[in-house]
Short mmCIF file of C-alpha atoms and ligand atoms in Angstrom, two decimals:
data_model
loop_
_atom_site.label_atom_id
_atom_site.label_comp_id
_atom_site.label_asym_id
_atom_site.label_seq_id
_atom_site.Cartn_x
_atom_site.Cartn_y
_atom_site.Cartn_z
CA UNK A 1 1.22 24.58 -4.32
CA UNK A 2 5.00 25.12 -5.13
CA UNK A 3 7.60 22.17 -4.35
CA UNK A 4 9.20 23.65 -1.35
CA UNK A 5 5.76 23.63 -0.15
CA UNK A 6 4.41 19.95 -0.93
CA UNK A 7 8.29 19.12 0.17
CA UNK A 8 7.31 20.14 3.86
CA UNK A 9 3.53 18.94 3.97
CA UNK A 10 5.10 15.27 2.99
CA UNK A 11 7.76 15.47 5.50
CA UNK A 12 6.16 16.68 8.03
CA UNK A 13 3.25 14.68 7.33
CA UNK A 14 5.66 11.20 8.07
CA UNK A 15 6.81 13.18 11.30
CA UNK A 16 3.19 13.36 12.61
CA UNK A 17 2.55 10.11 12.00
CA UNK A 18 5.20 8.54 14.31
CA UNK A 19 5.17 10.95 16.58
CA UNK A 20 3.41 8.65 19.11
CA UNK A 21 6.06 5.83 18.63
CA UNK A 22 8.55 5.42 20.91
CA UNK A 23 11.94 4.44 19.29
CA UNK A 24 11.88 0.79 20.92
CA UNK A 25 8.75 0.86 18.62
CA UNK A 26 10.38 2.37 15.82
CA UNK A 27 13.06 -0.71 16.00
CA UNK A 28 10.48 -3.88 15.20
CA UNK A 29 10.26 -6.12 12.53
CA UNK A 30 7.50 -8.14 13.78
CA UNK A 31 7.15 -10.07 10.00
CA UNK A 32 9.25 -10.15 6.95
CA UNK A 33 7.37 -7.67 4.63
CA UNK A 34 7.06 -4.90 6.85
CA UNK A 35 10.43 -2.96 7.86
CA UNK A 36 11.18 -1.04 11.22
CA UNK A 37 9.69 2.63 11.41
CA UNK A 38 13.38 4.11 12.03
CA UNK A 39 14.21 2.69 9.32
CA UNK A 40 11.58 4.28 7.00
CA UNK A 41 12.29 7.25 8.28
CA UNK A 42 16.17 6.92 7.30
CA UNK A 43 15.42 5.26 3.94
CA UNK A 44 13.03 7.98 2.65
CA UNK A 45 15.83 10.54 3.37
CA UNK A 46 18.10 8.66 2.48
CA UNK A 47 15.94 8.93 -1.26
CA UNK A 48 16.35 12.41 -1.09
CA UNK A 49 19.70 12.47 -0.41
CA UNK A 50 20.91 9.94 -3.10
CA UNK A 51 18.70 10.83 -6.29
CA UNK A 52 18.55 14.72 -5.77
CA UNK A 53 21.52 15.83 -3.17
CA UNK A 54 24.19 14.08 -4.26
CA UNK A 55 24.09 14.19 -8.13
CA UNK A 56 22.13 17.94 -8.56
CA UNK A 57 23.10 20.05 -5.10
CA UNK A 58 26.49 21.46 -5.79
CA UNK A 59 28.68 21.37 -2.29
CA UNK A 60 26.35 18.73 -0.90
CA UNK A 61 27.91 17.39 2.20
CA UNK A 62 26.23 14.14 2.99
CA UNK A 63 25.42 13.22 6.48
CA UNK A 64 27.15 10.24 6.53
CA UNK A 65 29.02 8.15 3.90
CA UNK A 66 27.71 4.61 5.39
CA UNK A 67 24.32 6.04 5.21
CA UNK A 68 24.61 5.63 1.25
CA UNK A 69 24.30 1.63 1.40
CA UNK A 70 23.18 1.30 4.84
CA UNK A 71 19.37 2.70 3.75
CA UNK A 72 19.37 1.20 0.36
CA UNK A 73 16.34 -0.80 -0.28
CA UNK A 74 17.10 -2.46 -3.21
CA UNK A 75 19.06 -0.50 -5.88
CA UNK A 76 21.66 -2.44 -7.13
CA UNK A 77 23.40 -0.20 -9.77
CA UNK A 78 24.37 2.36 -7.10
CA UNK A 79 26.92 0.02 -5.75
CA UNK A 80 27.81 -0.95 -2.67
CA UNK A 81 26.75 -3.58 -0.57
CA UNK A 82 22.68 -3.44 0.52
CA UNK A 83 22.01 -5.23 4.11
CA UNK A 84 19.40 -8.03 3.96
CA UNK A 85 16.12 -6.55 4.39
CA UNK A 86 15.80 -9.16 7.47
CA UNK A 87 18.83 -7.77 9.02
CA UNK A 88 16.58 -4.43 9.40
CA UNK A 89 15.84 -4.53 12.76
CA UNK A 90 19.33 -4.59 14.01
CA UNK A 91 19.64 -1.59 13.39
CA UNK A 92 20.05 -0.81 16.43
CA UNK A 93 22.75 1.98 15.67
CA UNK A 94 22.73 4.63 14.28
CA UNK A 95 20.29 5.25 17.26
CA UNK A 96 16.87 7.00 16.25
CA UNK A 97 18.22 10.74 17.24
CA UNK A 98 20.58 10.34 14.68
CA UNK A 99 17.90 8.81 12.26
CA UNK A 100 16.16 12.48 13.23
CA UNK A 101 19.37 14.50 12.42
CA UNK A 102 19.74 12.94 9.23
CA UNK A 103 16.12 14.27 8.17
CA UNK A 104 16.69 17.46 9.53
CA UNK A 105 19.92 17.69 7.57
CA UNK A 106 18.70 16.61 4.24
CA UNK A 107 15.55 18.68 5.17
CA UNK A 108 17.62 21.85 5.14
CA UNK A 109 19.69 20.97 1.84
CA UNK A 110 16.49 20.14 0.01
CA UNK A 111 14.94 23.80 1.25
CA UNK A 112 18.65 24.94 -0.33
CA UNK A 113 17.70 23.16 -3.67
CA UNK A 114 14.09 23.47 -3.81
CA UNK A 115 14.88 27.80 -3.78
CA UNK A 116 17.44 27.11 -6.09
CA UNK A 117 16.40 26.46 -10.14
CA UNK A 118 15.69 23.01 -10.67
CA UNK A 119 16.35 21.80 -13.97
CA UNK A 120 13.56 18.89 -15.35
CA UNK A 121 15.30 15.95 -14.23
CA UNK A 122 16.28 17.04 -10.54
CA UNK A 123 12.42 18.25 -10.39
CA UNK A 124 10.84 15.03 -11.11
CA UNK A 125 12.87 13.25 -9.23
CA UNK A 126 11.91 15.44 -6.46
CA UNK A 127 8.08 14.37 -7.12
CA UNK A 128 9.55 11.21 -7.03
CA UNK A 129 10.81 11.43 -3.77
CA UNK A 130 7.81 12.59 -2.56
CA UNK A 131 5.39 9.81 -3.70
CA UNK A 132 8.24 7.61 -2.46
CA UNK A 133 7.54 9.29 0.91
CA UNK A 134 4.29 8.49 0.41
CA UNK A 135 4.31 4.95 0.48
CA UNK A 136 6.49 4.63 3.18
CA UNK A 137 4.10 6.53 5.22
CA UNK A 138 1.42 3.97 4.13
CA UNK A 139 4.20 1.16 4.88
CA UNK A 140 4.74 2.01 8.04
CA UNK A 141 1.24 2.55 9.29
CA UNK A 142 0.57 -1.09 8.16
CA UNK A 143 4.10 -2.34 9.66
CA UNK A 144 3.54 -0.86 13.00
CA UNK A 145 -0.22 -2.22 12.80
CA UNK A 146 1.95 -5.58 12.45
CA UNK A 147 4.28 -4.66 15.45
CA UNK A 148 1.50 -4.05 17.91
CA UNK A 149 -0.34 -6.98 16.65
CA UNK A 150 3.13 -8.96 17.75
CA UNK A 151 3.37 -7.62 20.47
CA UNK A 152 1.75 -9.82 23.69
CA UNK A 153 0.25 -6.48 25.33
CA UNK A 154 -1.61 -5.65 21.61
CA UNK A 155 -1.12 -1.72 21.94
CA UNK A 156 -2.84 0.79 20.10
CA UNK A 157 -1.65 2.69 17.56
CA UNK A 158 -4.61 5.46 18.25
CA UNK A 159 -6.16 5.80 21.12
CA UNK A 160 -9.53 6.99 20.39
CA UNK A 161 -12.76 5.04 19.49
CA UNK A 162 -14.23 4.88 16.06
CA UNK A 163 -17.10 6.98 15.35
CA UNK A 164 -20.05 4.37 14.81
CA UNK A 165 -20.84 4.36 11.27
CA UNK A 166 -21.25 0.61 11.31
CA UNK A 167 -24.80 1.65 12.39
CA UNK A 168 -25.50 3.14 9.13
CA UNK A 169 -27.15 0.76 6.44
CA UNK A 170 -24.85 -0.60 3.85
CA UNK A 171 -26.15 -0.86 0.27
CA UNK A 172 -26.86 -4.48 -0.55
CA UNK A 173 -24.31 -5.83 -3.44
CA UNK A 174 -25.54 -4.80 -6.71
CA UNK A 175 -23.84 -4.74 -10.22
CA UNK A 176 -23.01 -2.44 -12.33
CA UNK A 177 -22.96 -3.37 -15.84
CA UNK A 178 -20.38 -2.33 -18.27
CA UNK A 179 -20.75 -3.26 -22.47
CA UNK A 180 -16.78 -3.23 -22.38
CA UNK A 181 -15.91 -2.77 -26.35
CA UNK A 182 -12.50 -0.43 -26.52
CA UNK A 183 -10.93 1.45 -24.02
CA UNK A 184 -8.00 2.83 -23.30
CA UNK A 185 -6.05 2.70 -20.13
CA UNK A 186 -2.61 3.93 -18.70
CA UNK A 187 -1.81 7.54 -17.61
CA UNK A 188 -1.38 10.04 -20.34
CA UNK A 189 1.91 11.29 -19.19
CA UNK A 190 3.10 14.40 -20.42
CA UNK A 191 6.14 13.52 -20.96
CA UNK A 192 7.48 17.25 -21.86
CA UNK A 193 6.23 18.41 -18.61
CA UNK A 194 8.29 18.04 -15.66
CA UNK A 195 5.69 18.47 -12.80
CA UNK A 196 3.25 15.99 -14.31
CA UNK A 197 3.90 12.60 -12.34
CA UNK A 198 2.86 9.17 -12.65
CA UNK A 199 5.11 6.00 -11.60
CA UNK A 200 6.58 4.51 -14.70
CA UNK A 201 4.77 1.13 -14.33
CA UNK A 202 1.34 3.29 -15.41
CA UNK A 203 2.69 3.71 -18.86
CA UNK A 204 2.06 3.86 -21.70
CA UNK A 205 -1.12 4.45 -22.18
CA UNK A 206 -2.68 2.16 -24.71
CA UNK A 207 -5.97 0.16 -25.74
CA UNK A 208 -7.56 -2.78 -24.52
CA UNK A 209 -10.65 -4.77 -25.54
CA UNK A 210 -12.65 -5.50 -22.75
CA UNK A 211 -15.66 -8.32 -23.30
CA UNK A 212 -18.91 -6.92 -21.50
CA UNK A 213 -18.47 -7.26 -17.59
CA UNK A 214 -20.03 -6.57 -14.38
CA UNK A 215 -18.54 -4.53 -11.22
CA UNK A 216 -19.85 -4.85 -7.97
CA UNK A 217 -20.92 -1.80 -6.43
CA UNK A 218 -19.30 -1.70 -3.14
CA UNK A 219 -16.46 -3.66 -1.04
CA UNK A 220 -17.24 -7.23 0.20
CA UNK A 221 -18.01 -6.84 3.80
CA UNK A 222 -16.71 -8.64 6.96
CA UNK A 223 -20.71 -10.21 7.27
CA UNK A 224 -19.85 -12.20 3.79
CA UNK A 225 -16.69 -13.09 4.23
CA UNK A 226 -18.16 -14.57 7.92
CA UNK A 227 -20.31 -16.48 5.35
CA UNK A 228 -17.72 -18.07 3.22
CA UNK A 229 -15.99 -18.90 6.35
CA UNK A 230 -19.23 -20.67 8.27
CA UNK A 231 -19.48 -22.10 5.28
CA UNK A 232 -15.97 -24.26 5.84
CA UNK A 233 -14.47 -22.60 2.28
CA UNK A 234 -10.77 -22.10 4.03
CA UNK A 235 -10.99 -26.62 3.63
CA UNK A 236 -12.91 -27.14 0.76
CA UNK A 237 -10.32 -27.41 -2.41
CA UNK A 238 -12.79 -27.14 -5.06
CA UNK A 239 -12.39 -23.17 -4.31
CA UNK A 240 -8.53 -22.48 -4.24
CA UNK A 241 -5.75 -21.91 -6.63
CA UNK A 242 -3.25 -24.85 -5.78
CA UNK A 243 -0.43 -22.31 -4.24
CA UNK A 244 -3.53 -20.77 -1.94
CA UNK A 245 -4.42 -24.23 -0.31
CA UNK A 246 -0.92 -24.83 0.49
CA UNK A 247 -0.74 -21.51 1.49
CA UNK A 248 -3.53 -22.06 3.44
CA UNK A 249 -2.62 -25.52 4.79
CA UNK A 250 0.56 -24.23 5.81
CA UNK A 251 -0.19 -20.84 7.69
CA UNK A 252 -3.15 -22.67 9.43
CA UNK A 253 -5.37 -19.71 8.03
CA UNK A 254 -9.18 -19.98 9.04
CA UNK A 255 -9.14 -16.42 8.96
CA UNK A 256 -7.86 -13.20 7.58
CA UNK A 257 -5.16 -11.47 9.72
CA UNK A 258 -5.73 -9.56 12.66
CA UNK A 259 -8.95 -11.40 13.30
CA UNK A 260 -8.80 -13.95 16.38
CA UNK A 261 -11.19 -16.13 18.20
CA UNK A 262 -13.74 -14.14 20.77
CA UNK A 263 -16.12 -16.08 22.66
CA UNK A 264 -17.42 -12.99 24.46
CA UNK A 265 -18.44 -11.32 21.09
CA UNK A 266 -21.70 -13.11 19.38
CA UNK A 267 -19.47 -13.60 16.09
CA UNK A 268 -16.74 -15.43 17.70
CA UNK A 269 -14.37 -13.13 16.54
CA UNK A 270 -12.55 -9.97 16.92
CA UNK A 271 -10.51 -7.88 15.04
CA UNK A 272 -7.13 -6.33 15.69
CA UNK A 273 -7.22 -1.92 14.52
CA UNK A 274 -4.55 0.77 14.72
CA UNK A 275 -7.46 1.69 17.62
CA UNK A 276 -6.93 -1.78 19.51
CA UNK A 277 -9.19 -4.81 19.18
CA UNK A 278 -13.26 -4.13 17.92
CA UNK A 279 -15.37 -7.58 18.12
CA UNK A 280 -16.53 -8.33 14.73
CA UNK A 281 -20.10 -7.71 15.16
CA UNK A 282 -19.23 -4.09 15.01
CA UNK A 283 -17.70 -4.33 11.80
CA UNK A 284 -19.61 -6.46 9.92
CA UNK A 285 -20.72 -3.72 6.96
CA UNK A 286 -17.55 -2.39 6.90
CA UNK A 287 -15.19 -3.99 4.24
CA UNK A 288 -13.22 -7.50 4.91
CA UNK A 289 -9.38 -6.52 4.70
CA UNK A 290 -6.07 -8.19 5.10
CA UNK A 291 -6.91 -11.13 3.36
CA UNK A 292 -4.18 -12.61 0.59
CA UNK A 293 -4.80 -12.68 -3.30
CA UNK A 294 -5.70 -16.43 -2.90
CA UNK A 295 -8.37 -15.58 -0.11
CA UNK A 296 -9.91 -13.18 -2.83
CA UNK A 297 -9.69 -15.57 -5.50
CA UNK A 298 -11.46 -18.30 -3.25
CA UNK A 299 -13.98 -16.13 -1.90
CA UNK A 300 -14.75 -14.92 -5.35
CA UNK A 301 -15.52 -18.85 -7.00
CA UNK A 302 -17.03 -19.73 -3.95
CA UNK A 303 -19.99 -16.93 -4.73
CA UNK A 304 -20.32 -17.98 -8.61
CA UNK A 305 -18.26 -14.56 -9.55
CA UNK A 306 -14.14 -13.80 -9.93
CA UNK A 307 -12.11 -10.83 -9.22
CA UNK A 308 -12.05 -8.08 -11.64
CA UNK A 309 -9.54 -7.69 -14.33
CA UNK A 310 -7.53 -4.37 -13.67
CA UNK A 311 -8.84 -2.84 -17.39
CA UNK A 312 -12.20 -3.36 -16.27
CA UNK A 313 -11.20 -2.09 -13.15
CA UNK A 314 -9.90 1.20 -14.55
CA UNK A 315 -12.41 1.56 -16.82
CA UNK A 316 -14.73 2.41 -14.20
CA UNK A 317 -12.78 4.34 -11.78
CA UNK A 318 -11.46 6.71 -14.08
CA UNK A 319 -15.07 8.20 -14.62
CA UNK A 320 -15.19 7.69 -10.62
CA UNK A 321 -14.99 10.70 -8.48
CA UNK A 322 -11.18 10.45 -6.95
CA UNK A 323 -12.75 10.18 -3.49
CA UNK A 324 -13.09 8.00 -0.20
CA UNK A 325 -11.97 6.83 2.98
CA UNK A 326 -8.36 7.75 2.58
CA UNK A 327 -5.22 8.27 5.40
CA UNK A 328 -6.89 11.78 5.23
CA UNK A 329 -10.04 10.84 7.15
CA UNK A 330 -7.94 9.57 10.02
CA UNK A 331 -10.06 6.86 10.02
CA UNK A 332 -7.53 4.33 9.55
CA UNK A 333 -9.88 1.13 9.24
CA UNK A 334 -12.36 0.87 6.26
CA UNK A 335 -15.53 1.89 6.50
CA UNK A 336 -18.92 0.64 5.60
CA UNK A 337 -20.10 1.76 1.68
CA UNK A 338 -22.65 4.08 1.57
CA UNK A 339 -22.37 6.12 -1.70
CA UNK A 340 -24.59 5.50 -4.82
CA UNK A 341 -22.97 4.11 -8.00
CA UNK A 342 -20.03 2.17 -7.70
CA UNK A 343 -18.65 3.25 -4.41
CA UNK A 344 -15.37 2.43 -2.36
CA UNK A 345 -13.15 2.61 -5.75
CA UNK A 346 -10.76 4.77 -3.76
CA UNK A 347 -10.07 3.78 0.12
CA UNK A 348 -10.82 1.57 2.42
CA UNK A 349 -8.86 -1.42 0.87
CA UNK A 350 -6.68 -2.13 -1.79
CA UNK A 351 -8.63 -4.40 -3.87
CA UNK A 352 -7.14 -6.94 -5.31
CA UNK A 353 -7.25 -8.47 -9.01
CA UNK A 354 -7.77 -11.19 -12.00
CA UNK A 355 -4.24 -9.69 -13.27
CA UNK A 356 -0.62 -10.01 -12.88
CA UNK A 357 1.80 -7.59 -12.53
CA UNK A 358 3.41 -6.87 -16.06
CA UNK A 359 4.63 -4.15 -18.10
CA UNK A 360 1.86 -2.29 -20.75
CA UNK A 361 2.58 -2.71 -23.99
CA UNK A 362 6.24 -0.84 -24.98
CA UNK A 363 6.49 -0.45 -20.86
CA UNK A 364 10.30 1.05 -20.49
CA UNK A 365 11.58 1.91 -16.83
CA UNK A 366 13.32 4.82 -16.23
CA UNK A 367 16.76 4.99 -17.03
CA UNK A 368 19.61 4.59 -14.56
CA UNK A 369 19.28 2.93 -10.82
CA UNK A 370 15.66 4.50 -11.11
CA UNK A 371 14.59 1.87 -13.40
CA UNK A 372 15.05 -0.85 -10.17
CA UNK A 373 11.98 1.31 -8.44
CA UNK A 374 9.28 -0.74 -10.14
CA UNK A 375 9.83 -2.56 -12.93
CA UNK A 376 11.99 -5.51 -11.73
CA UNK A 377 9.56 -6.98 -9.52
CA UNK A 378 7.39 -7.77 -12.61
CA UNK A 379 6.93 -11.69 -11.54
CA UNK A 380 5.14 -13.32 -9.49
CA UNK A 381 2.94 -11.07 -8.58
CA UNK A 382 -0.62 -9.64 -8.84
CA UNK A 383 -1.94 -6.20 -9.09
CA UNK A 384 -4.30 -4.26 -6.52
CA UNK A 385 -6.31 -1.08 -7.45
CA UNK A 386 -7.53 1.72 -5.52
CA UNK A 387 -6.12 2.89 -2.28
CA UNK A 388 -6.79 2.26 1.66
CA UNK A 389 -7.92 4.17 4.34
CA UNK A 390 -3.73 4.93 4.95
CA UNK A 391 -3.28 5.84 1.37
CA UNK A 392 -2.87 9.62 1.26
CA UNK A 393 -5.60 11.13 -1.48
CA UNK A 394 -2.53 13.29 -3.40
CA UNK A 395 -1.07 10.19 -3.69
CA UNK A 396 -3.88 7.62 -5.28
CA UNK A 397 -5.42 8.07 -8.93
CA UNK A 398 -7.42 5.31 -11.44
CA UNK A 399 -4.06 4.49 -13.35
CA UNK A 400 -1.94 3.69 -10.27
CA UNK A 401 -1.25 0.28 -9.70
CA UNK A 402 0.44 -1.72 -6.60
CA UNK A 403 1.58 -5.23 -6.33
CA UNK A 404 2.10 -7.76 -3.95
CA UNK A 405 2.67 -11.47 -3.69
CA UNK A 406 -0.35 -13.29 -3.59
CA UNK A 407 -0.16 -15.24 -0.18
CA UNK A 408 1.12 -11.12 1.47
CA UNK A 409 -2.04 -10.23 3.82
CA UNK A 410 -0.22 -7.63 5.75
CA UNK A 411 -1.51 -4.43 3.45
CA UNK A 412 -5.19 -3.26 3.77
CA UNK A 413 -6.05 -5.76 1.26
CA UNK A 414 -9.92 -6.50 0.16
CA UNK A 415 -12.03 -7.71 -2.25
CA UNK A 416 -14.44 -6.36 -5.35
CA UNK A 417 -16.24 -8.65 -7.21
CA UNK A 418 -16.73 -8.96 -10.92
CA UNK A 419 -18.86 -11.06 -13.01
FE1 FE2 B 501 11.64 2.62 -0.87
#
């Protein structure tokens, strides 16, 4: 596939997946993680525009001149001032029309440049832009989720049922031993070739010694985490970090997000969906998600085990089929394991684990305002593996690794075990 090509399937991909949002919709910022849909739209142009447009098409005419600090994110070396990411949702003007306009005009300048001759730098930036894309498609799908769930009337995101695979058995948790020893991990970037991507953060690639371990073969499932929680674990301290019982303490958590009290379902519970609210008992094999890094932890010591670290991690999946419930199933919810091996590496939830985010070994970010993408946030945070079900699969592979504070629930975040 050429770029012009995987330029259009991305953008038109993020087109078709707010195409049901109104733009009173696309103006909520229902929690402080998550960002308004408008302006994810404007920001991922706005990408586009500032890393490719500006510096490599000749006679670009940008759209508009506030647009270049309005839709920053975070980049401080571009200059400028950048609006509080809580100010977001005032964004009331420019109105989402001219949100539209501003795609369709860097659309056409990008078609301009993509049948141009790009030299190496403007075309990985491109690729950049483009996995950029990505996760702001996967952002919004869980910030709207967040929106709706706000929102007193709790509207759908999708309006049609799940097909019932919860009726189909789910492997019971097995492990899957590994003898550890050497291994190497990282993506082997080729750095003289401009189409091969990874994220900085991945590199370089480089050794680790792993002590023998054990993987669990599938997702924990909504029916154990139940158990943990009949089992009063959110108020016993013997299994939480210190920061995750005042965490807990403080949010009131008995539960992980988007589930709610139900006395008319025989769990007690129900759980919010981009497909409306599901009681529990219909998705008790699929896996638990939405829960924090300190719900994982505690879940984890309360069944004898821990999380995994993300070497082991990676030294499994990258002999793992790249498959699974990904944003291209349309699923948008996890669903219940059912392969042999080690299954549910790639999908269904991010999983989170035993490590912090830090840079590998001789880890340098890219030069210029594209070093802010990734590497400044390494502190104070931990890693997740894997994908969810609103990952897209061109977007996912073993070496890529996300990172989130450890109390953030919002993301389709789940648990693997390790022993
Ligand atoms: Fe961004």
């Amino acid at each position: 596939m050429n770029d012009d090509t995987k330029y259009k399937d991305v953008r038109s991909l993020t087109a078709s997946l707010v195409a049901s949002l109104s733009p009173e919709d696309q103006m909520v910022q229902s929690c402080p993680e998550a960002s308004p849909v408008k302006w994810h739209q404007a920001h991922t142009t706005w990408f586009f525009e500032t890393f490719v447009l500006r510096p490599f098409l000749k006679n670009y005419k940008p759209f508009c001149e506030d647009f270049r600090w309005l839709f920053n994110s975070y980049y401080n070396s571009i200059g400028g001032e950048i609006p509080d990411k809580r100010l977001r949702a005032s964004f009331c003007r420019p109105s989402l029309d001219e949100v539209l306009a501003f795609r369709e005009h860097v659309d056409q300048a990008m078609q301009r440049f993509l049948s141009g001759s790009a030299d190496d730098e403007s075309a990985r930036r491109v690729i950049l832009g483009l996995n950029h894309e990505q996760q702001h498609q996967e952002l919004a799908l869980t910030d709207i989720k967040h929106v709706f769930f706000s929102n007193p009337l709790r509207p759908s995101y999708l309006a049609a049922e799940f097909t019932n695979e919860a009726d189909l058995p789910v492997p019971k948790l097995e492990w899957h031993a590994s003898e550890g020893g050497l291994v190497e991990i990282g993506y082997p970037l080729q750095v003289e070739n401009p189409l091969d991507f990874c994220f900085d953060n991945e590199t370089p690639r480089h050794k680790v010694y792993l002590e023998p371990f054990q993987i669990a073969n599938r997702e924990v499932t909504c029916r154990e985490y139940l158990e943990f929680m009949l089992d009063d674990a959110y108020t016993r301290p013997e299994f939480w970090l210190s920061d995750g019982l005042e965490t807990v303490k403080h949010g009131d958590w008995q539960a992980p997000l988007y589930w709610e009290r139900d006395a008319s379902d025989k769990t007690g519970w129900r759980v919010f969906t981009l497909r409306g609210w599901l009681g529990l008992s219909s998705l008790l094999d699929t896996p638990v998600c939405h829960v924090s890094f300190f719900e994982a932890d505690a879940f984890a010591r309360w069944r004898g085990c821990r999380l995994p670290t993300e070497s082991e991690w990676e030294s499994v999946a990258s002999t793992a089929p790249l498959r699974g419930n990904l944003l291209d199933t349309g699923r948008l919810h996890p669903a219940s394991a059912n392969g042999a091996g080690v299954d549910q590496l790639f999908g269904d939830c991010w999983e989170w684990m035993a490590s912090p985010y830090v840079g590998y070994p001789g880890y340098k970010p890219l030069p210029g305002a594209l070093g802010e993408y990734n590497g400044k946030f390494m502190s104070g945070q931990m890693i997740l593996r894997g994908g969810s079900c609103v990952t897209a699969a061109s977007h996912i592979r073993a070496t890529y690794r996300n990172f989130f504070q450890p109390a953030t629930r919002w993301q389709f975040s789940g648990i693997r075990l390790a022993a």
